[in-house]
Amino acid sequence: MEHKRRKTPIQVERTEPHLCDLKLRFKILRMTPFFSSLSESDLVAVNQLFHEKGFEAGEYIYFLEDPAQHLFIIAEGRVKLLRHAVGGKDVLLELLVPGEFFGSLSDQDNSIYPDTAQAQTAVCALTISTEDFRKILKMYPSVAITVMDAISDRLQSAHETIRQLSMQSAEKKISYMLLKLARKLGQPQSVGLLIQTPLARDDLAEMTATTPETASRIISQFQKEGWIATGRQWIAIQDEAALRSLLEEDNL
Amino acid sequence: MEHKRRKTPIQVERTEPHLCDLKLRFKILRMTPFFSSLSESDLVAVNQLFHEKGFEAGEYIYFLEDPAQHLFIIAEGRVKLLRHAVGGKDVLLELLVPGEFFGSLSDQDNSIYPDTAQAQTAVCALTISTEDFRKILKMYPSVAITVMDAISDRLQSAHETIRQLSMQSAEKKISYMLLKLARKLGQPQSVGLLIQTPLARDDLAEMTATTPETASRIISQFQKEGWIATGRQWIAIQDEAALRSLLEEDNL
DNA sequence: CGGTAGTTTGAACTACGTCAAGGGTCGTGG
DNA sequence: CCACGACCCTTGACGTAGTTCAAACTACCG
């Protein structure tokens, strides 16, 4: 009685197409670690400086080398942060969810984006000019410290990614990535711990520095072992421990 | 008439063994982007909170999972930031030089270091407890913003590293890394643009997710082409353009 | 000038990339 | 509601870049 016709278990929340109402805006600003220390009235003032903007699935929010003048906070949807590699291949750096930020923090003019942001699903984002954001930082020093901590966490996470990319086998890299995604996007469902985002083999390949074919082979293998359940653009984890123990193996 | 007996061109500056005098302390604190906005008297106050500590080449400054309670700023020497991978292999995340920082920014107790810091050469570091550092941040809000910008730059750099690690061939990865190191540590010498640090093949391998053997083969090849000069633990670039053009090749 | 640690080179093996063809899933329009 | 077409995924066969193991070499330090 689980699913009748629709096989995909993926269902990214979505209220109004591309728009988020005032209530959501406040909820998001509150949720963002940045402004957690602000009073209600300060938050109202800060809210004035943000604009909201909607994007369709697949749309580029900004592209590599565009002039970098805005900071974005995701209210709804999923955003891919990527860099382009030689031969048309892309590298997927991060998959961002509501409450997370991306774009430019620095207010030097003539600066450009070092990466590309693409909406993976329909997205509503709160935007602010870097200029206005720097004003907030100067006005509320506690915010600067919180932002510093947030970026610091991101840096740790990037370092961990570097470590994992340096791990030899594709098997391990994919195993690691599935666990990482599950921690961030996992939702318990009848099929298992579902990674709640439309995740193609190509995406997985771009995240693990491998090819879609290799990703597919390994995903199939994991499925045969009974560790995961999978379909078109979705993966659910059924045996987290098995994946984790794979990572610790010291293949001599 | 260049070199007589000593073949190694590497000569990392070093005044007193493991100790840096007061003049150097001030010079370093000034040099660090963190405190660039502070007045002379503020800097004197900040200086009080720092202690200096010396480390020998090869010594661990802190180790993975040690309790994280200090922030370090390098006054002299080179520091390797690394993570351990399965099978005793390490991943070299960053090679840090005077003026750069590492360690813990966050003041949550019970936090631990996510990586290991090792002195590559003799090092003198300025240390401060994270607790004291947080006091500085609260006292001088402009510092928090500067630190935020510094970490933000590091994150960009880490993202770029991820992109480069995802590039297929070892040839390209090593070529990229040599250029990156030359930009940071390069000194014009008779042998070419010398990367001023003791750089073993193992280090290069740990930075590019490959093996010492592969690194050696590629280094030899570059040398045969006349693009670099090299010896035991050193590399100097002679044809930067050649290395750069290698990166842009779209090997079909 | 000898020893140690770093480096080079060789040869065998293999995981993974590449190219290519076939099969499944979804959503759009008749 | 069904059927077509697009897109995504799977699987196979093949070639090769890079790892691994091992042995010889050489730059450097004391």
Coordinates of C-alpha atoms (C1' of nucleotides) in Angstrom, one line a residue:
Chain A
M1 CA 0.0 0.0 0.0
E2 CA 3.0 2.2 -0.1
H3 CA 3.3 3.5 -3.6
K4 CA 0.7 2.9 -6.3
R5 CA 1.9 4.3 -9.6
R6 CA 4.4 6.9 -8.7
K7 CA 7.6 4.9 -8.1
T8 CA 9.8 7.9 -7.1
P9 CA 9.8 8.4 -3.3
I10 CA 11.4 11.8 -3.7
Q11 CA 9.1 14.7 -2.8
V12 CA 10.9 18.0 -2.1
E13 CA 8.6 20.3 -0.2
R14 CA 7.2 23.1 -2.2
T15 CA 4.5 25.5 -1.3
E16 CA 4.1 28.2 -3.9
P17 CA 6.1 27.9 -7.1
H18 CA 9.2 29.9 -6.7
L19 CA 7.9 32.2 -4.0
C20 CA 8.1 32.2 -0.3
D21 CA 5.7 34.1 1.9
L22 CA 6.6 36.4 4.7
K23 CA 6.2 33.8 7.4
L24 CA 8.7 31.5 5.6
R25 CA 11.1 34.4 5.3
F26 CA 11.2 35.0 9.0
K27 CA 11.3 31.3 9.7
I28 CA 14.4 30.9 7.5
L29 CA 16.2 34.0 8.8
R30 CA 15.6 32.6 12.3
M31 CA 16.8 29.2 11.3
T32 CA 20.0 30.4 9.7
P33 CA 22.7 30.4 12.3
F34 CA 23.7 33.9 11.2
F35 CA 20.9 35.7 12.9
S36 CA 20.2 33.4 15.9
S37 CA 21.6 36.0 18.3
L38 CA 19.5 38.9 17.1
S39 CA 16.4 40.2 18.8
E40 CA 13.0 40.2 17.1
S41 CA 13.2 43.9 16.2
D42 CA 16.7 43.6 14.9
L43 CA 15.5 40.7 12.7
V44 CA 12.7 42.9 11.3
A45 CA 15.3 45.5 10.3
V46 CA 17.6 42.9 8.8
N47 CA 14.7 41.3 6.9
Q48 CA 14.1 44.7 5.1
L49 CA 17.4 44.3 3.4
F50 CA 16.6 40.9 1.9
H51 CA 14.8 40.3 -1.3
E52 CA 13.3 37.1 -2.4
K53 CA 13.9 35.4 -5.8
G54 CA 12.6 32.2 -7.3
F55 CA 14.4 29.8 -9.7
E56 CA 13.2 26.9 -11.7
A57 CA 14.8 23.5 -11.5
G58 CA 17.9 23.4 -13.6
E59 CA 18.2 27.2 -13.8
Y60 CA 21.6 28.8 -13.1
I61 CA 21.4 31.2 -10.1
Y62 CA 24.8 32.5 -11.1
F63 CA 27.5 31.3 -13.3
L64 CA 31.3 31.1 -12.9
E65 CA 32.9 34.5 -13.4
D66 CA 29.7 36.5 -13.2
P67 CA 30.3 39.7 -11.2
A68 CA 29.9 38.6 -7.5
Q69 CA 27.6 41.1 -5.8
H70 CA 25.0 39.0 -3.9
L71 CA 24.7 36.6 -1.0
F72 CA 21.9 34.0 -1.1
I73 CA 20.2 32.1 1.6
I74 CA 18.0 29.2 0.6
A75 CA 14.4 29.3 1.8
E76 CA 13.2 26.3 -0.2
G77 CA 14.7 23.8 -2.6
R78 CA 18.1 22.4 -3.3
V79 CA 21.1 24.2 -4.8
K80 CA 24.1 22.6 -6.4
L81 CA 27.4 24.5 -6.1
L82 CA 29.7 23.4 -8.8
R83 CA 32.9 24.1 -10.7
H84 CA 33.6 23.3 -14.3
A85 CA 36.4 20.9 -15.3
V86 CA 38.0 20.3 -18.6
G87 CA 36.0 18.4 -21.2
G88 CA 32.6 19.8 -20.1
K89 CA 32.7 17.7 -16.9
D90 CA 31.6 19.4 -13.7
V91 CA 32.6 18.9 -10.2
L92 CA 29.8 19.1 -7.6
L93 CA 31.2 20.8 -4.6
E94 CA 28.2 21.0 -2.3
L95 CA 24.5 20.3 -2.3
L96 CA 22.8 23.0 -0.3
V97 CA 19.5 22.9 1.6
P98 CA 17.2 25.5 3.2
G99 CA 19.0 27.6 5.8
E100 CA 22.3 27.4 4.1
F101 CA 24.0 30.2 2.2
F102 CA 26.1 30.7 -0.9
G103 CA 27.4 33.5 -3.1
S104 CA 29.6 36.4 -2.2
L105 CA 30.6 37.6 1.2
S106 CA 33.3 39.9 0.1
D107 CA 32.5 43.4 -0.9
Q108 CA 35.5 44.2 -3.1
D109 CA 34.0 45.3 -6.3
N110 CA 35.5 43.7 -9.5
S111 CA 35.2 40.4 -7.7
I112 CA 33.7 37.4 -9.6
Y113 CA 32.1 34.1 -8.5
P114 CA 34.6 31.3 -8.4
D115 CA 31.9 28.7 -9.0
T116 CA 28.5 28.2 -10.4
A117 CA 25.2 27.9 -8.5
Q118 CA 22.4 25.9 -10.1
A119 CA 18.9 25.2 -8.8
Q120 CA 18.5 21.4 -8.5
T121 CA 14.8 21.7 -7.7
A122 CA 12.5 24.7 -7.8
V123 CA 14.2 27.2 -5.4
C124 CA 13.2 30.2 -3.4
A125 CA 16.2 32.2 -2.2
L126 CA 16.6 35.3 0.0
T127 CA 19.1 37.6 -1.5
I128 CA 21.0 40.5 -0.2
S129 CA 23.7 42.7 -1.8
T130 CA 27.1 42.1 -0.3
E131 CA 27.2 45.8 0.4
D132 CA 24.1 45.6 2.6
F133 CA 25.4 42.4 4.2
R134 CA 28.6 44.1 5.2
K135 CA 26.5 46.8 6.8
I136 CA 24.8 44.2 8.9
L137 CA 28.1 42.7 9.9
K138 CA 29.3 46.1 11.1
M139 CA 26.0 46.9 12.9
Y140 CA 25.7 43.6 14.7
P141 CA 29.2 42.2 15.5
S142 CA 27.7 39.0 16.9
V143 CA 26.6 38.1 13.4
A144 CA 30.1 38.3 12.1
I145 CA 31.3 35.8 14.6
T146 CA 28.4 33.4 13.8
V147 CA 29.2 33.7 10.1
M148 CA 32.8 33.0 10.8
D149 CA 31.9 29.9 12.7
A150 CA 29.6 28.8 9.8
I151 CA 32.3 29.2 7.2
S152 CA 34.8 27.5 9.5
D153 CA 32.5 24.4 9.6
R154 CA 32.3 24.5 5.8
L155 CA 36.0 24.5 5.6
Q156 CA 36.3 21.5 7.8
S157 CA 33.8 19.7 5.7
A158 CA 35.7 20.6 2.5
H159 CA 38.9 19.3 4.1
E160 CA 37.1 16.0 4.9
T161 CA 35.9 15.9 1.3
I162 CA 39.5 16.3 0.1
R163 CA 40.5 13.4 2.3
Q164 CA 37.8 11.2 1.0
L165 CA 38.6 12.0 -2.6
S166 CA 42.1 11.0 -1.9
M167 CA 40.9 7.6 -0.8
Q168 CA 41.6 5.2 -3.7
S169 CA 38.7 3.0 -4.5
A170 CA 35.5 4.4 -6.1
E171 CA 33.6 2.0 -3.9
K172 CA 34.8 3.8 -0.8
K173 CA 34.3 7.3 -2.2
I174 CA 30.7 6.5 -3.1
S175 CA 30.0 4.8 0.2
Y176 CA 31.3 7.9 2.0
M177 CA 29.2 10.2 -0.1
L178 CA 26.0 8.3 0.4
L179 CA 26.6 8.4 4.2
K180 CA 27.3 12.1 4.0
L181 CA 24.2 12.8 2.0
A182 CA 22.1 10.6 4.2
R183 CA 23.2 12.6 7.3
K184 CA 22.2 15.8 5.6
L185 CA 19.1 14.8 3.6
G186 CA 18.1 11.5 5.1
Q187 CA 14.4 10.8 5.8
P188 CA 13.2 7.5 7.2
Q189 CA 10.8 5.9 4.8
S190 CA 9.4 2.4 4.1
V191 CA 12.2 1.9 1.5
G192 CA 14.9 2.8 4.0
L193 CA 16.7 6.0 4.9
L194 CA 15.8 8.0 1.8
I195 CA 18.1 10.7 0.5
Q196 CA 15.5 13.4 -0.1
T197 CA 16.7 15.0 -3.3
P198 CA 16.6 14.1 -7.0
L199 CA 20.0 12.4 -7.2
A200 CA 21.1 11.2 -10.6
R201 CA 24.1 8.9 -11.1
D202 CA 25.7 11.8 -12.9
D203 CA 25.5 13.9 -9.8
L204 CA 27.0 11.2 -7.7
A205 CA 29.8 10.8 -10.2
E206 CA 30.5 14.6 -10.1
M207 CA 30.6 14.5 -6.3
T208 CA 33.1 11.6 -6.2
A209 CA 35.4 12.3 -9.1
T210 CA 34.3 9.3 -11.0
T211 CA 32.1 8.5 -14.1
P212 CA 28.4 7.8 -14.2
E213 CA 29.1 4.3 -15.4
T214 CA 31.3 3.5 -12.5
A215 CA 28.8 5.0 -10.1
S216 CA 26.1 2.9 -11.6
R217 CA 28.1 -0.3 -11.3
I218 CA 28.8 0.4 -7.7
I219 CA 25.3 1.4 -6.9
S220 CA 24.0 -1.9 -8.5
Q221 CA 26.5 -3.9 -6.5
F222 CA 25.4 -2.2 -3.2
Q223 CA 21.9 -3.0 -4.1
K224 CA 22.7 -6.6 -4.7
E225 CA 24.3 -6.8 -1.3
G226 CA 21.0 -5.4 0.1
W227 CA 22.7 -2.3 1.5
I228 CA 20.6 0.2 -0.4
A229 CA 17.4 0.5 -2.4
T230 CA 17.5 2.7 -5.5
G231 CA 15.7 3.8 -8.6
R232 CA 15.7 6.6 -11.1
Q233 CA 17.2 9.6 -9.4
W234 CA 16.8 8.3 -5.9
I235 CA 18.7 6.2 -3.3
A236 CA 17.7 5.0 0.1
I237 CA 20.1 3.4 2.6
Q238 CA 19.0 0.2 4.2
D239 CA 22.2 -1.0 5.9
E240 CA 24.2 2.1 7.1
A241 CA 26.5 -0.1 9.2
A242 CA 27.6 -2.1 6.1
L243 CA 28.5 1.0 4.2
R244 CA 30.4 2.5 7.2
S245 CA 32.4 -0.7 7.8
L246 CA 33.4 -0.6 4.1
L247 CA 35.1 2.7 4.7
E248 CA 37.2 1.4 7.6
E249 CA 38.5 -1.6 5.7
D250 CA 42.2 -1.4 5.3
N251 CA 42.5 -3.2 2.0
L252 CA 46.0 -4.6 2.0
Chain B
M1 CA 80.0 29.9 -9.0
E2 CA 76.5 29.2 -7.7
H3 CA 76.8 26.3 -5.4
K4 CA 80.0 24.6 -4.2
R5 CA 79.3 21.7 -2.0
R6 CA 75.8 22.2 -0.8
K7 CA 73.5 21.1 -3.6
T8 CA 70.2 21.8 -1.9
P9 CA 69.0 25.3 -2.7
I10 CA 66.5 25.2 0.0
Q11 CA 67.2 27.7 2.9
V12 CA 64.2 28.4 5.1
E13 CA 64.9 31.5 7.1
R14 CA 65.6 30.9 10.7
T15 CA 66.9 33.3 13.3
E16 CA 67.0 31.7 16.7
P17 CA 66.2 28.1 17.1
H18 CA 62.5 27.8 17.8
L19 CA 62.2 31.2 19.3
C20 CA 61.0 34.5 17.9
D21 CA 61.8 37.8 19.5
L22 CA 59.5 40.6 20.4
K23 CA 60.1 42.5 17.2
L24 CA 59.2 39.5 15.1
R25 CA 56.0 38.9 17.2
F26 CA 54.9 42.4 16.4
K27 CA 55.8 42.1 12.8
I28 CA 53.8 38.9 12.4
L29 CA 50.8 40.2 14.2
R30 CA 50.8 43.2 11.9
M31 CA 51.3 41.0 8.8
T32 CA 48.4 38.8 9.7
P33 CA 45.3 40.1 8.0
F34 CA 43.4 39.6 11.3
F35 CA 44.8 42.6 13.1
S36 CA 45.5 44.9 10.2
S37 CA 42.7 47.2 11.3
L38 CA 43.9 47.6 14.9
S39 CA 45.7 50.6 16.3
E40 CA 49.2 50.3 17.7
S41 CA 47.9 50.4 21.3
D42 CA 45.2 47.8 20.6
L43 CA 47.8 45.6 19.1
V44 CA 49.9 45.8 22.2
A45 CA 47.0 44.6 24.3
V46 CA 46.3 41.8 21.9
N47 CA 50.0 40.8 21.9
Q48 CA 49.7 40.2 25.7
L49 CA 47.3 37.4 25.1
F50 CA 49.7 35.5 22.8
H51 CA 52.4 33.1 23.9
E52 CA 55.2 31.8 21.7
K53 CA 56.1 28.3 21.3
G54 CA 58.8 26.5 19.3
F55 CA 58.7 23.2 17.5
E56 CA 61.4 21.1 15.8
A57 CA 61.2 19.9 12.3
G58 CA 58.9 16.8 12.1
E59 CA 57.3 17.5 15.5
Y60 CA 53.6 17.3 15.8
I61 CA 52.1 20.6 17.0
Y62 CA 48.8 18.9 17.6
F63 CA 47.4 15.5 16.6
L64 CA 44.0 14.4 15.3
E65 CA 41.5 14.3 18.0
D66 CA 43.5 16.1 20.6
P67 CA 41.3 18.5 22.6
A68 CA 41.1 21.6 20.5
Q69 CA 41.8 24.7 22.7
H70 CA 44.3 26.8 20.8
L71 CA 44.8 28.9 17.8
F72 CA 48.2 29.2 16.2
I73 CA 49.8 31.8 14.0
I74 CA 53.0 30.9 12.3
A75 CA 55.9 33.4 13.0
E76 CA 58.6 31.3 11.3
G77 CA 58.8 28.0 9.5
R78 CA 56.5 25.8 7.6
V79 CA 53.5 23.8 8.9
K80 CA 51.8 20.8 7.3
L81 CA 48.1 20.4 7.9
L82 CA 47.1 16.8 7.3
R83 CA 44.5 14.1 7.8
H84 CA 45.2 10.5 8.1
A85 CA 43.8 8.0 5.6
V86 CA 43.5 4.3 5.8
G87 CA 46.6 2.2 5.5
G88 CA 48.9 4.7 7.2
K89 CA 48.7 7.1 4.3
D90 CA 48.2 10.8 4.9
V91 CA 46.6 13.5 3.0
L92 CA 48.4 16.8 3.0
L93 CA 45.7 19.5 3.1
E94 CA 47.7 22.7 3.3
L95 CA 51.2 23.9 3.6
L96 CA 51.2 27.0 5.8
V97 CA 53.7 29.8 6.0
P98 CA 54.4 32.7 8.3
G99 CA 51.4 34.9 8.9
E100 CA 48.9 32.1 8.4
F101 CA 46.9 30.5 11.1
F102 CA 45.6 27.1 12.1
G103 CA 44.1 25.3 15.0
S104 CA 40.8 25.9 16.7
L105 CA 38.6 29.0 16.3
S106 CA 35.5 27.6 18.1
D107 CA 35.2 27.8 21.8
Q108 CA 32.9 24.9 22.5
D109 CA 34.6 22.8 25.0
N110 CA 34.7 19.1 24.3
S111 CA 35.7 20.0 20.7
I112 CA 38.7 18.1 19.2
Y113 CA 41.0 18.8 16.3
P114 CA 39.7 17.4 13.0
D115 CA 43.3 17.2 11.6
T116 CA 46.9 17.0 12.5
A117 CA 49.5 19.9 12.4
Q118 CA 53.1 19.0 11.9
A119 CA 56.1 21.2 11.7
Q120 CA 57.8 20.7 8.4
T121 CA 60.8 22.8 9.3
A122 CA 61.7 24.4 12.7
V123 CA 58.7 26.5 13.6
C124 CA 58.0 29.4 15.9
A125 CA 54.3 29.9 16.5
L126 CA 52.3 32.4 18.4
T127 CA 49.6 30.7 20.3
I128 CA 46.4 31.9 22.0
S129 CA 43.7 30.0 23.8
T130 CA 40.4 29.9 21.8
E131 CA 38.8 31.5 24.9
D132 CA 41.1 34.5 24.7
F133 CA 40.7 34.7 21.0
R134 CA 36.9 34.9 21.3
K135 CA 37.4 37.7 23.8
I136 CA 39.4 39.6 21.1
L137 CA 36.6 39.0 18.6
K138 CA 34.0 40.4 20.9
M139 CA 36.2 43.4 21.8
Y140 CA 37.2 44.3 18.3
P141 CA 34.4 43.5 15.9
S142 CA 36.5 44.5 12.9
V143 CA 38.8 41.5 13.6
A144 CA 35.9 39.1 13.3
I145 CA 35.1 40.4 9.9
T146 CA 38.7 40.1 8.8
V147 CA 39.0 36.5 10.1
M148 CA 35.7 35.7 8.3
D149 CA 37.2 36.9 5.1
A150 CA 40.4 35.0 5.6
I151 CA 38.5 31.7 6.2
S152 CA 36.3 32.4 3.2
D153 CA 39.5 32.6 1.1
R154 CA 40.7 29.4 2.5
L155 CA 37.3 27.8 1.6
Q156 CA 37.6 28.9 -2.0
S157 CA 41.1 27.5 -2.1
A158 CA 39.9 24.2 -0.7
H159 CA 37.1 24.1 -3.3
E160 CA 39.7 24.7 -6.0
T161 CA 41.7 21.8 -4.6
I162 CA 38.7 19.6 -4.8
R163 CA 38.2 20.5 -8.5
Q164 CA 41.8 19.8 -9.2
L165 CA 41.8 16.5 -7.4
S166 CA 38.8 15.5 -9.6
M167 CA 40.9 16.2 -12.7
Q168 CA 41.9 12.8 -14.0
S169 CA 45.5 12.5 -14.9
A170 CA 48.3 12.6 -12.3
E171 CA 50.3 14.7 -14.7
K172 CA 47.8 17.5 -14.4
K173 CA 47.3 17.3 -10.7
I174 CA 51.0 17.5 -10.1
S175 CA 51.4 20.3 -12.6
Y176 CA 48.7 22.2 -10.8
M177 CA 50.2 21.6 -7.4
L178 CA 53.6 22.8 -8.5
L179 CA 52.2 26.0 -9.9
K180 CA 50.2 26.5 -6.7
L181 CA 53.2 26.0 -4.5
A182 CA 55.3 28.2 -6.7
R183 CA 52.8 31.0 -6.3
K184 CA 53.0 30.7 -2.6
L185 CA 56.6 29.8 -1.9
G186 CA 58.4 30.6 -5.2
Q187 CA 61.7 32.5 -5.1
P188 CA 63.6 33.3 -8.2
Q189 CA 67.0 31.6 -8.1
S190 CA 69.7 30.6 -10.6
V191 CA 68.1 27.2 -10.9
G192 CA 64.6 28.7 -11.7
L193 CA 61.6 29.6 -9.6
L194 CA 62.5 27.7 -6.5
I195 CA 59.7 26.3 -4.2
Q196 CA 61.2 27.4 -1.0
T197 CA 60.5 24.5 1.3
P198 CA 61.8 20.9 1.8
L199 CA 59.4 19.1 -0.5
A200 CA 59.7 15.4 -0.8
R201 CA 58.1 13.2 -3.4
D202 CA 56.0 11.8 -0.6
D203 CA 54.7 15.2 0.2
L204 CA 53.8 15.9 -3.4
A205 CA 52.0 12.5 -3.5
E206 CA 50.0 13.3 -0.4
M207 CA 48.9 16.6 -1.8
T208 CA 47.8 15.2 -5.2
A209 CA 46.2 11.9 -4.1
T210 CA 48.7 9.7 -5.8
T211 CA 51.8 7.6 -4.9
P212 CA 55.4 8.7 -4.4
E213 CA 56.4 6.5 -7.3
T214 CA 54.0 8.1 -9.7
A215 CA 55.0 11.6 -8.5
S216 CA 58.7 10.6 -9.1
R217 CA 57.9 9.4 -12.6
I218 CA 56.1 12.6 -13.5
I219 CA 58.7 14.8 -12.0
S220 CA 61.4 13.0 -14.0
Q221 CA 59.4 13.5 -17.1
F222 CA 58.9 17.2 -16.5
Q223 CA 62.7 17.5 -15.9
K224 CA 63.5 15.7 -19.1
E225 CA 61.2 18.2 -20.9
G226 CA 63.3 21.0 -19.3
W227 CA 60.3 22.4 -17.5
I228 CA 61.7 22.0 -14.0
A229 CA 64.9 21.4 -12.1
T230 CA 64.9 19.1 -9.2
G231 CA 66.9 17.3 -6.5
R232 CA 66.4 15.7 -3.2
Q233 CA 63.6 17.5 -1.5
W234 CA 63.5 20.4 -3.8
I235 CA 61.9 21.5 -7.1
A236 CA 62.4 24.7 -9.1
I237 CA 60.2 25.7 -12.0
Q238 CA 61.9 26.7 -15.2
D239 CA 59.1 26.8 -17.7
E240 CA 55.9 27.9 -15.9
A241 CA 54.1 28.5 -19.2
A242 CA 54.6 24.9 -20.2
L243 CA 53.1 23.6 -17.0
R244 CA 50.2 25.9 -17.3
S245 CA 49.4 25.0 -20.9
L246 CA 49.4 21.3 -19.8
L247 CA 46.5 22.1 -17.5
E248 CA 44.4 23.6 -20.2
E249 CA 44.8 20.7 -22.6
D250 CA 41.4 19.0 -23.2
N251 CA 42.7 15.5 -23.8
L252 CA 40.0 13.9 -25.9
Chain C
dC1 C1' 83.8 9.2 3.1
dG2 C1' 80.3 6.1 4.8
dG3 C1' 75.4 5.6 6.0
dT4 C1' 70.7 7.0 5.8
dA5 C1' 66.9 8.6 3.7
dG6 C1' 65.0 10.1 -0.3
dT7 C1' 64.6 8.9 -5.2
dT8 C1' 64.4 6.4 -9.5
dT9 C1' 63.2 2.6 -12.3
dG10 C1' 61.3 -1.8 -13.7
dA11 C1' 57.7 -5.2 -14.4
dA12 C1' 53.2 -7.2 -13.4
dC13 C1' 48.6 -6.4 -12.2
dT14 C1' 44.1 -4.2 -11.9
dA15 C1' 40.5 -0.8 -11.2
dC16 C1' 38.5 2.4 -13.7
dG17 C1' 37.6 5.2 -17.8
dT18 C1' 35.8 5.0 -22.4
dC19 C1' 32.7 3.7 -26.1
dA20 C1' 28.7 1.7 -27.3
dA21 C1' 24.3 -0.6 -27.2
dG22 C1' 20.0 -2.0 -24.8
dG23 C1' 16.4 -1.5 -21.1
dG24 C1' 13.7 1.0 -17.7
dT25 C1' 11.1 5.0 -15.8
dC26 C1' 8.7 9.0 -16.2
dG27 C1' 5.7 12.8 -17.9
dT28 C1' 3.5 14.9 -21.7
dG29 C1' 0.2 15.2 -25.2
dG30 C1' -3.0 12.9 -28.0
Chain D
dC1 C1' -5.8 6.9 -19.8
dC2 C1' -2.7 5.1 -22.7
dA3 C1' 1.4 5.5 -25.7
dC4 C1' 5.2 7.8 -27.3
dG5 C1' 9.6 9.9 -26.7
dA6 C1' 13.0 11.7 -23.7
dC7 C1' 15.9 10.9 -20.3
dC8 C1' 18.2 8.1 -17.1
dC9 C1' 20.2 3.9 -15.9
dT10 C1' 22.5 -0.7 -16.8
dT11 C1' 25.7 -3.8 -18.7
dG12 C1' 29.5 -5.4 -21.6
dA13 C1' 34.1 -5.4 -23.8
dC14 C1' 38.4 -3.3 -24.1
dG15 C1' 42.4 -0.4 -23.3
dT16 C1' 45.3 2.0 -20.3
dA17 C1' 47.0 5.0 -16.5
dG18 C1' 48.4 4.3 -12.2
dT19 C1' 49.2 1.3 -8.0
dT20 C1' 52.0 -2.1 -6.0
dC21 C1' 56.1 -4.6 -4.8
dA22 C1' 60.8 -4.7 -5.1
dA23 C1' 65.5 -3.6 -6.1
dA24 C1' 69.1 -0.4 -7.3
dC25 C1' 70.7 4.2 -7.2
dT26 C1' 72.3 8.9 -5.4
dA27 C1' 72.2 13.2 -2.9
dC28 C1' 73.1 14.9 1.3
dC29 C1' 74.8 15.1 6.3
dG30 C1' 77.9 14.3 9.8

